[in-house]
PDB file of C-alpha atoms in Angstrom:
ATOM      1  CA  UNK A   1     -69.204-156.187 -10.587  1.00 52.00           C
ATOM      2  CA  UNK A   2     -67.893-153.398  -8.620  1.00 55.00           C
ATOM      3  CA  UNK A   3     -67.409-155.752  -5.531  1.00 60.00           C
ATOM      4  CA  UNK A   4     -65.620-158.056  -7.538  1.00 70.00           C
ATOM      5  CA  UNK A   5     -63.278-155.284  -8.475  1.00 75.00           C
ATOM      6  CA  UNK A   6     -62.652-154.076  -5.350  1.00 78.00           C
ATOM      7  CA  UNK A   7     -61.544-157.464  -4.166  1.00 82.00           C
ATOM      8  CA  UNK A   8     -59.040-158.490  -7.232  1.00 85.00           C
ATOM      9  CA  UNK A   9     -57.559-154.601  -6.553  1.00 84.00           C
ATOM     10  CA  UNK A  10     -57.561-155.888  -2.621  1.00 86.00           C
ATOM     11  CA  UNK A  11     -55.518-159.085  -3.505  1.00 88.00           C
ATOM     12  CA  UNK A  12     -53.184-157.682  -6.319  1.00 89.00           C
ATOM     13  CA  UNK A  13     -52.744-154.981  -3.597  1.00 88.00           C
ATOM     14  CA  UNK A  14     -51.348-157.960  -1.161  1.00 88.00           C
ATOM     15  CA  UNK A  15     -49.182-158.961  -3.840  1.00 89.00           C
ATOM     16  CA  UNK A  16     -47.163-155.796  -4.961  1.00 88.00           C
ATOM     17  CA  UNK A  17     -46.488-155.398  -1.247  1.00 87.00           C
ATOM     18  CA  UNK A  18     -43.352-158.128  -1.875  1.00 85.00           C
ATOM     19  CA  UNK A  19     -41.556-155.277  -3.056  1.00 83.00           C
ATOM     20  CA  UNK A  20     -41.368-154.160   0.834  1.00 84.00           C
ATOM     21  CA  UNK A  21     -38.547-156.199   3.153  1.00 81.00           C
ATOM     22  CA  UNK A  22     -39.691-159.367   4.639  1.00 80.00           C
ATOM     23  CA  UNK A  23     -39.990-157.705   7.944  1.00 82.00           C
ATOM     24  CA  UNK A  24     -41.827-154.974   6.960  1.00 84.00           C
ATOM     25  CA  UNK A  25     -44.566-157.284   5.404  1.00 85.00           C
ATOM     26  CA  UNK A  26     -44.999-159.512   8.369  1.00 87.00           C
ATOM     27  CA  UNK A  27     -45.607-156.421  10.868  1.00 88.00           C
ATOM     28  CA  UNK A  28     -47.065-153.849   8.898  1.00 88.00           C
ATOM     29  CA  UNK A  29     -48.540-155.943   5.148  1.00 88.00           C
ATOM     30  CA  UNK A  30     -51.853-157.379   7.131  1.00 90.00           C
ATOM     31  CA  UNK A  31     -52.875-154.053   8.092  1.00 91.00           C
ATOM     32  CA  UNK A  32     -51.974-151.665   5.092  1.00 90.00           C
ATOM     33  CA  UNK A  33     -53.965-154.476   2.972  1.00 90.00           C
ATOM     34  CA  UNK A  34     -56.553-154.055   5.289  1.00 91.00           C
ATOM     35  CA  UNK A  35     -56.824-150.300   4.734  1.00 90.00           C
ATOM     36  CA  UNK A  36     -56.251-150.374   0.925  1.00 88.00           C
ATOM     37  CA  UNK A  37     -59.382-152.510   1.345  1.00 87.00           C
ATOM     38  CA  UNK A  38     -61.373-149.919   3.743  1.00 88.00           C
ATOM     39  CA  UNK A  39     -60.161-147.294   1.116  1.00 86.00           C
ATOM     40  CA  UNK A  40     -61.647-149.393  -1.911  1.00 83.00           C
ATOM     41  CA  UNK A  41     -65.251-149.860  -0.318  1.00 82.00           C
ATOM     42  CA  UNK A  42     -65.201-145.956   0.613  1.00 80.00           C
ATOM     43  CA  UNK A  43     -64.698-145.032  -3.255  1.00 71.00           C
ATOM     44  CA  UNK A  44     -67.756-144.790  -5.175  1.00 63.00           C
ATOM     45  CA  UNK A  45     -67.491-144.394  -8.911  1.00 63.00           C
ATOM     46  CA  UNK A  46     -66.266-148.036 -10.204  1.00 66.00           C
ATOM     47  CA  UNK A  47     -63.660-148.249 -12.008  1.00 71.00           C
ATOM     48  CA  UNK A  48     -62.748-144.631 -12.344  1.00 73.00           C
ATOM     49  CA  UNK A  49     -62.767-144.232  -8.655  1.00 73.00           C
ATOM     50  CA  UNK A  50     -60.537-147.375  -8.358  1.00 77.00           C
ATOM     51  CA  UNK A  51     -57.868-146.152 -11.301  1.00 81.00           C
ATOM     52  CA  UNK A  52     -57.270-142.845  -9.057  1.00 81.00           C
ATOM     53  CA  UNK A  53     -56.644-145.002  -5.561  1.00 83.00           C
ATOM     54  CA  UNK A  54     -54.202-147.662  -7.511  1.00 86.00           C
ATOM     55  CA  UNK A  55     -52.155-144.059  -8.399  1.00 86.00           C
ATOM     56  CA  UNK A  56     -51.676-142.855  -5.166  1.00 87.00           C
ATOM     57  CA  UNK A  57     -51.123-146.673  -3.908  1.00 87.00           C
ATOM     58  CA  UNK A  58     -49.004-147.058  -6.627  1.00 88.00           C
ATOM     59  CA  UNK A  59     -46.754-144.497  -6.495  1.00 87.00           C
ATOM     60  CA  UNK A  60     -46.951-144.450  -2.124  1.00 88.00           C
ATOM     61  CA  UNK A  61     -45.990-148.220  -2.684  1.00 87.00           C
ATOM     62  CA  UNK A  62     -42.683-147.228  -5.445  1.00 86.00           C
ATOM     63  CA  UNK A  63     -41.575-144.516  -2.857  1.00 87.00           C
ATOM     64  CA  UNK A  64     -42.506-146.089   0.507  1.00 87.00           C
ATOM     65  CA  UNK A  65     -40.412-149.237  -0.738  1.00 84.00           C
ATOM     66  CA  UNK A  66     -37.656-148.064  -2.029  1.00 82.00           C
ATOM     67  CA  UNK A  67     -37.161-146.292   1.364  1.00 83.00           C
ATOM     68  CA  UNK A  68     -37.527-149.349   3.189  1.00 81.00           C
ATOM     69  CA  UNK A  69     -34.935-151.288   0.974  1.00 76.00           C
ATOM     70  CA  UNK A  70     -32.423-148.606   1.216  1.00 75.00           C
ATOM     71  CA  UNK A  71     -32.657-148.283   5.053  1.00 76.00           C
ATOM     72  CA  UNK A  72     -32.619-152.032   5.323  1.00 70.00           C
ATOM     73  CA  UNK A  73     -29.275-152.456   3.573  1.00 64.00           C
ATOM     74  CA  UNK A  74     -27.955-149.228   5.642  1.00 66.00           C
ATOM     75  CA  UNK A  75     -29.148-150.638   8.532  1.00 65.00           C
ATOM     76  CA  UNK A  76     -27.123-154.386   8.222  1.00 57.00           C
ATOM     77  CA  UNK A  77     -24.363-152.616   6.440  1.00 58.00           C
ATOM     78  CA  UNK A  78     -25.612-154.796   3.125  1.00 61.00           C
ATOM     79  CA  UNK A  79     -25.528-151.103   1.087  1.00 60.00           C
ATOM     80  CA  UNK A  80     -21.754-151.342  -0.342  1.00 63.00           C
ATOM     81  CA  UNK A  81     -21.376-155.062  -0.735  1.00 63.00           C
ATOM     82  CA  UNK A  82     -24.600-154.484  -2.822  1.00 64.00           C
ATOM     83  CA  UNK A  83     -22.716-152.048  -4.791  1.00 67.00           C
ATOM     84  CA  UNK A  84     -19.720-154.160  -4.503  1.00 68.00           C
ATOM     85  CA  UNK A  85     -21.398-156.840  -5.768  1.00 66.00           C
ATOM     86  CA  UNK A  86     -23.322-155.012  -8.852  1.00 68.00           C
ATOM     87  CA  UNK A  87     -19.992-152.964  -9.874  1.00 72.00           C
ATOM     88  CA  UNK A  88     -18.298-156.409 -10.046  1.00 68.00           C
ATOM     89  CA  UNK A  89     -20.755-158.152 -12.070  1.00 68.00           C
ATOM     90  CA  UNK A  90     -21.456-155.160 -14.423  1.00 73.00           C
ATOM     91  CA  UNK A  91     -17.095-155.300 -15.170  1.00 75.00           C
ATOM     92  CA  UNK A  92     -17.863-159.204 -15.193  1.00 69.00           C
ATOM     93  CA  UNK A  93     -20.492-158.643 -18.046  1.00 66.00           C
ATOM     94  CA  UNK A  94     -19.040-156.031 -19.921  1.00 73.00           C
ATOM     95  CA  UNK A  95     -15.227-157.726 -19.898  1.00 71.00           C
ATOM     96  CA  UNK A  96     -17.012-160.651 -21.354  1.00 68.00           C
ATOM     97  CA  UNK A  97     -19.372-158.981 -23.781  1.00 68.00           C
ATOM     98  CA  UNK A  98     -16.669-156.984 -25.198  1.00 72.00           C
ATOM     99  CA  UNK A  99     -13.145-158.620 -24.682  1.00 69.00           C
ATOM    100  CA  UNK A 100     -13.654-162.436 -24.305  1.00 67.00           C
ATOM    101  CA  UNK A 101     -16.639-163.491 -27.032  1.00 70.00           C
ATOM    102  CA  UNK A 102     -15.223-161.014 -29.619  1.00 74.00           C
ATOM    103  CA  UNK A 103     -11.845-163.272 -29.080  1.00 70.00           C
ATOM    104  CA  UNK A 104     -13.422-166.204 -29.121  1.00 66.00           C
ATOM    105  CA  UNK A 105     -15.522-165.757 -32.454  1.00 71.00           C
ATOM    106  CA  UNK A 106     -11.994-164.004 -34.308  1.00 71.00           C
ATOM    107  CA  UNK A 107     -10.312-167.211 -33.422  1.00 70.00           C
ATOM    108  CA  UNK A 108     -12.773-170.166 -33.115  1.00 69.00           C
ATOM    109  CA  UNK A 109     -11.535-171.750 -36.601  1.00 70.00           C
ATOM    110  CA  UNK A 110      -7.894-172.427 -34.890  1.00 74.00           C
ATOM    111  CA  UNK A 111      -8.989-174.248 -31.391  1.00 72.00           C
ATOM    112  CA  UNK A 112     -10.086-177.678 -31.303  1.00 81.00           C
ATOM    113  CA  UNK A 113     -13.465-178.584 -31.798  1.00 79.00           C
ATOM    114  CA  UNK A 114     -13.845-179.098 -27.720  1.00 82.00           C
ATOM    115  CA  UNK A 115     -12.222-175.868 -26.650  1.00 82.00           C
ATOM    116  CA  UNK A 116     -14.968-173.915 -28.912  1.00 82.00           C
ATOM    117  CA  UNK A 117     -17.435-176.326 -27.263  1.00 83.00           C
ATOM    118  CA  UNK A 118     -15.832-175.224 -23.627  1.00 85.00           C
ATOM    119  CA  UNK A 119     -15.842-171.622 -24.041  1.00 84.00           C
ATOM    120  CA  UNK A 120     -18.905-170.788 -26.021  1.00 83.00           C
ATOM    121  CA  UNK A 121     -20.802-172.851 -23.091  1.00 85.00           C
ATOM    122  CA  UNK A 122     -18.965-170.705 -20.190  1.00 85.00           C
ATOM    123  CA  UNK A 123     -19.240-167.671 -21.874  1.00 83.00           C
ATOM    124  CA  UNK A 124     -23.293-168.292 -22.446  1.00 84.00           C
ATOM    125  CA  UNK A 125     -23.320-170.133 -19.046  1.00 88.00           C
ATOM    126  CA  UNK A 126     -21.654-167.396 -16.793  1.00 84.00           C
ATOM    127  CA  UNK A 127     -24.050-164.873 -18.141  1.00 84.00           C
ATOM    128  CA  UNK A 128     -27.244-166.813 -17.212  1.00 88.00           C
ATOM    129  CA  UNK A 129     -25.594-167.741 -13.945  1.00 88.00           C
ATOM    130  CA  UNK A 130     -24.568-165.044 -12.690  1.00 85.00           C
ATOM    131  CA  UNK A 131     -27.993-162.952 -13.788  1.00 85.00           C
ATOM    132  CA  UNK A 132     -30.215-165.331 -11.899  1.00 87.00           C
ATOM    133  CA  UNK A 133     -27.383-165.468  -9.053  1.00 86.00           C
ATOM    134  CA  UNK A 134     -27.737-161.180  -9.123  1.00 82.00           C
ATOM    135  CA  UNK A 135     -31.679-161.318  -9.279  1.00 81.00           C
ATOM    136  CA  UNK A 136     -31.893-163.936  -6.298  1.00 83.00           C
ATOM    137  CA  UNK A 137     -29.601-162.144  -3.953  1.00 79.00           C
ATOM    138  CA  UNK A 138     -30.634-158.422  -5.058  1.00 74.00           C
ATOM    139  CA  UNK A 139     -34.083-159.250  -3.562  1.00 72.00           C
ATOM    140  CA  UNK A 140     -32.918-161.516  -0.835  1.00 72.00           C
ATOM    141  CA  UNK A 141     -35.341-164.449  -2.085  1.00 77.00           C
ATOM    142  CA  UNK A 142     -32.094-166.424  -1.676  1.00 80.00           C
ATOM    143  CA  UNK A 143     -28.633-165.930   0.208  1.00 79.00           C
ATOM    144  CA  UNK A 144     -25.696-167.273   0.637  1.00 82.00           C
ATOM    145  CA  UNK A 145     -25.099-171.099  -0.116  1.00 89.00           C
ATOM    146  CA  UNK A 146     -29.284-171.236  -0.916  1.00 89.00           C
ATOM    147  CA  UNK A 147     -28.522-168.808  -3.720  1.00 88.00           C
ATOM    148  CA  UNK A 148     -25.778-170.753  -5.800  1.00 90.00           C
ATOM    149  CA  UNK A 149     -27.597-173.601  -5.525  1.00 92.00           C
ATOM    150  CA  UNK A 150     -30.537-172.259  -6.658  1.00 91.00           C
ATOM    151  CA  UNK A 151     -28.934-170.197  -9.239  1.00 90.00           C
ATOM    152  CA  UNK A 152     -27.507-173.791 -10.417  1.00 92.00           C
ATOM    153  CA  UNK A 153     -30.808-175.450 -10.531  1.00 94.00           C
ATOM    154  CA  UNK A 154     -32.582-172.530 -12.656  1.00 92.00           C
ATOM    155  CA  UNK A 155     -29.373-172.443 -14.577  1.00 91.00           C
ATOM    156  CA  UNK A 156     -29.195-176.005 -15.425  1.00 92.00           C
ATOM    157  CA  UNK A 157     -32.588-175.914 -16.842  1.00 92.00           C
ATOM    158  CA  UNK A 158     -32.754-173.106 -19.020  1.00 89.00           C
ATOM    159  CA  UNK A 159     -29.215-174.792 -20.448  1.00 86.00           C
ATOM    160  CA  UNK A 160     -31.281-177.976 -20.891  1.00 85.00           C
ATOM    161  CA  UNK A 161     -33.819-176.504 -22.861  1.00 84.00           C
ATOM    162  CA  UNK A 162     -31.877-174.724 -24.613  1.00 80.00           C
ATOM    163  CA  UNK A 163     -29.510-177.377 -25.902  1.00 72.00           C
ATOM    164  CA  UNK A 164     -32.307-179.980 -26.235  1.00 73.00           C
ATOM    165  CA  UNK A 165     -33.719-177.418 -28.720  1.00 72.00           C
ATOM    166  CA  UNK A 166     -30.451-176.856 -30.898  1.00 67.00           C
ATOM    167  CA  UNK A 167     -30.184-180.374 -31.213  1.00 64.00           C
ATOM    168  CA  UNK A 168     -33.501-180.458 -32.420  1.00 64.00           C
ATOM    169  CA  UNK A 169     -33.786-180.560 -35.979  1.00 53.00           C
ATOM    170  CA  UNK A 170     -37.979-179.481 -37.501  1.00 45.00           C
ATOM    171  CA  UNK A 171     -38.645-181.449 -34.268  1.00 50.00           C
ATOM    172  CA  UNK A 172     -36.923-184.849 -35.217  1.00 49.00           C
ATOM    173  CA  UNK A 173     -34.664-185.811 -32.993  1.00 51.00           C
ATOM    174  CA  UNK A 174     -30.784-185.237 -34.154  1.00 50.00           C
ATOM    175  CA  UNK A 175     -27.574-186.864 -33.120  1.00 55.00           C
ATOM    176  CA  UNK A 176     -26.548-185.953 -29.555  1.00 61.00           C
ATOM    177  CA  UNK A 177     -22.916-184.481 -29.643  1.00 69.00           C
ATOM    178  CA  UNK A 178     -21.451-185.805 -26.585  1.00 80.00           C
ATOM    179  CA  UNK A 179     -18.798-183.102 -26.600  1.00 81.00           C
ATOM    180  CA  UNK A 180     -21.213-180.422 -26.741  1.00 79.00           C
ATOM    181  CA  UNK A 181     -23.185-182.040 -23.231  1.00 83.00           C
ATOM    182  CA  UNK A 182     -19.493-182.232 -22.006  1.00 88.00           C
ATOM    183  CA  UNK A 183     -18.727-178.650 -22.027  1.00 88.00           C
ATOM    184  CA  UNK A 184     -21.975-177.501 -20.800  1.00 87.00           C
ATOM    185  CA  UNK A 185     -21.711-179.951 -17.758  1.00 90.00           C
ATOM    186  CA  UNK A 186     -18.299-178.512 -17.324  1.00 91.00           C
ATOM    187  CA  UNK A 187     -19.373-175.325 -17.332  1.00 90.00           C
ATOM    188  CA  UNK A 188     -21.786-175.711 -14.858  1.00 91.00           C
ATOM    189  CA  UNK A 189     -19.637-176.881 -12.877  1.00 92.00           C
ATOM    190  CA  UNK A 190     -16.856-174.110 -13.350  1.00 90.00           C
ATOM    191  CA  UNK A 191     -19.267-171.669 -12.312  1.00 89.00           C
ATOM    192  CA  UNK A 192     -21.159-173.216  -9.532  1.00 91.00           C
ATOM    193  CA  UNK A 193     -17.553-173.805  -7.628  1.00 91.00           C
ATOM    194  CA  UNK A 194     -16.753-170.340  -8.401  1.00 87.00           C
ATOM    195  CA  UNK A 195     -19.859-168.950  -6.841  1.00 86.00           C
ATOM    196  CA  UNK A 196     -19.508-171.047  -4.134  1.00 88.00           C
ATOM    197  CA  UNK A 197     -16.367-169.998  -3.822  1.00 88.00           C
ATOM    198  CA  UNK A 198     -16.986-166.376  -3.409  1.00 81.00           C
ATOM    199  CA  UNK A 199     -19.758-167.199  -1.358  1.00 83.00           C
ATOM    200  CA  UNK A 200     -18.157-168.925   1.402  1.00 85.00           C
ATOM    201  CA  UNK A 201     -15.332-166.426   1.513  1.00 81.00           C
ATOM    202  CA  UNK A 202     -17.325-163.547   1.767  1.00 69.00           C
ATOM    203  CA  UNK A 203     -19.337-164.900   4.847  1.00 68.00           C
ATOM    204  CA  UNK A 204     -15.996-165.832   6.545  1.00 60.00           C
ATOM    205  CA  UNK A 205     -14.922-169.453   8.262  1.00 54.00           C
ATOM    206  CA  UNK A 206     -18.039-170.461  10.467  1.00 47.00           C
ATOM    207  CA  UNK A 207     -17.652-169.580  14.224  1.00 42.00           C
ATOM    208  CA  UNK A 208     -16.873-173.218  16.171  1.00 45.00           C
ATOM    209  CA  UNK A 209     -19.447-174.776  18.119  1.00 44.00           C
ATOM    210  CA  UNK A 210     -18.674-174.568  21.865  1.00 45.00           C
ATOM    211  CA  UNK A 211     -18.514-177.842  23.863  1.00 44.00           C
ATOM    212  CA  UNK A 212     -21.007-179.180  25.949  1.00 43.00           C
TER     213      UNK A 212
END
């Protein structure tokens, strides 16, 4: 039982290390597992023993981390488009949480039926967009190009559920509203080539191959 402990703790160990850089991991994550797992045999006491090692792991791991993060963006000068990039999204959210949907409810009864369609699906769309946009580049799982695309992948889905399920009526299917698939698609769209956008402008024209 104990041994079977000590090796779960060993592998969940390996796991929480993603919250170090990507370089970090690959020189230094084979051997700190390695001693988390030395340090797990050499505490006797079961599960006691192993609840006081996971605190000083835990909170080494929080501090040691965060370090390593914040000299990694330092280091590439990522630290202030970071911030850049989080101060603009935060204005992004908040203008649109508090200026644009409390526009769009006081006057949906006077725009057509497709321009409430449009809006309510960029207003919902932007906001999952851009927060699975945020969370991919804010951990560097995805950059760049890789991260819109992603971002409109993930996106696409959770819009497809979602609207499957509205049209959905005690789980019998209901008449599709073409205008309502319309928007979203637009939407999608709208965003994606906005992303893209600020992606590609950010990194700067490409440099141009030299010639053989």
């Amino acid at each position: 039982m104990a041994g079977d402990m000590r090796t779960c703790s060993t592998r969940l160990y390996a796991l929480l290390l993603a919250a170090y850089p990507s370089e970090f991991r690959r020189e230094y994550g084979r051997e700190m597992t390695l001693v988390f797992a030395a340090r797990c045999r050499e505490r006797a006491g079961g599960a006691a023993a192993l609840a006081g090692l996971w605190r000083e792991a835990l909170a080494d791991l929080l501090r040691a981390a965060a370090r390593e993060r914040l000299e990694g963006l330092m280091k590439d000068g990522r630290l202030m488009m970071t911030l850049r990039t989080v101060a603009l999204a935060a204005l992004a959210y908040a203008f649109t949480l508090f200026v644009v949907a409390p526009l769009f409810v006081g006057n949906i009864g006077r725009l057509p039926a497709f321009a409430c369609y449009l809006l309510d699906a960029l207003i919902f769309t932007g906001l999952v967009f851009n927060f699975f946009f945020l969370a991919l580049t804010l951990t560097r799982r995805r950059e760049g190009v890789r991260a819109v695309r992603a971002s409109l992948w993930i996106t696409t889905v959770v819009v497809a559920v979602l609207t499957a399920a509205m049209m959905l009526d005690t789980w019998q299917p209901a008449e599709i509203n073409l205008w309502v698939v319309a928007a979203q698609v637009l939407s999608l769209l709208v965003w994606h080539t906005a992303h893209l956008w600020w992606v590609l402008r950010r990194e700067g024209p490409a440099a141009p191959t030299p010639a053989p």
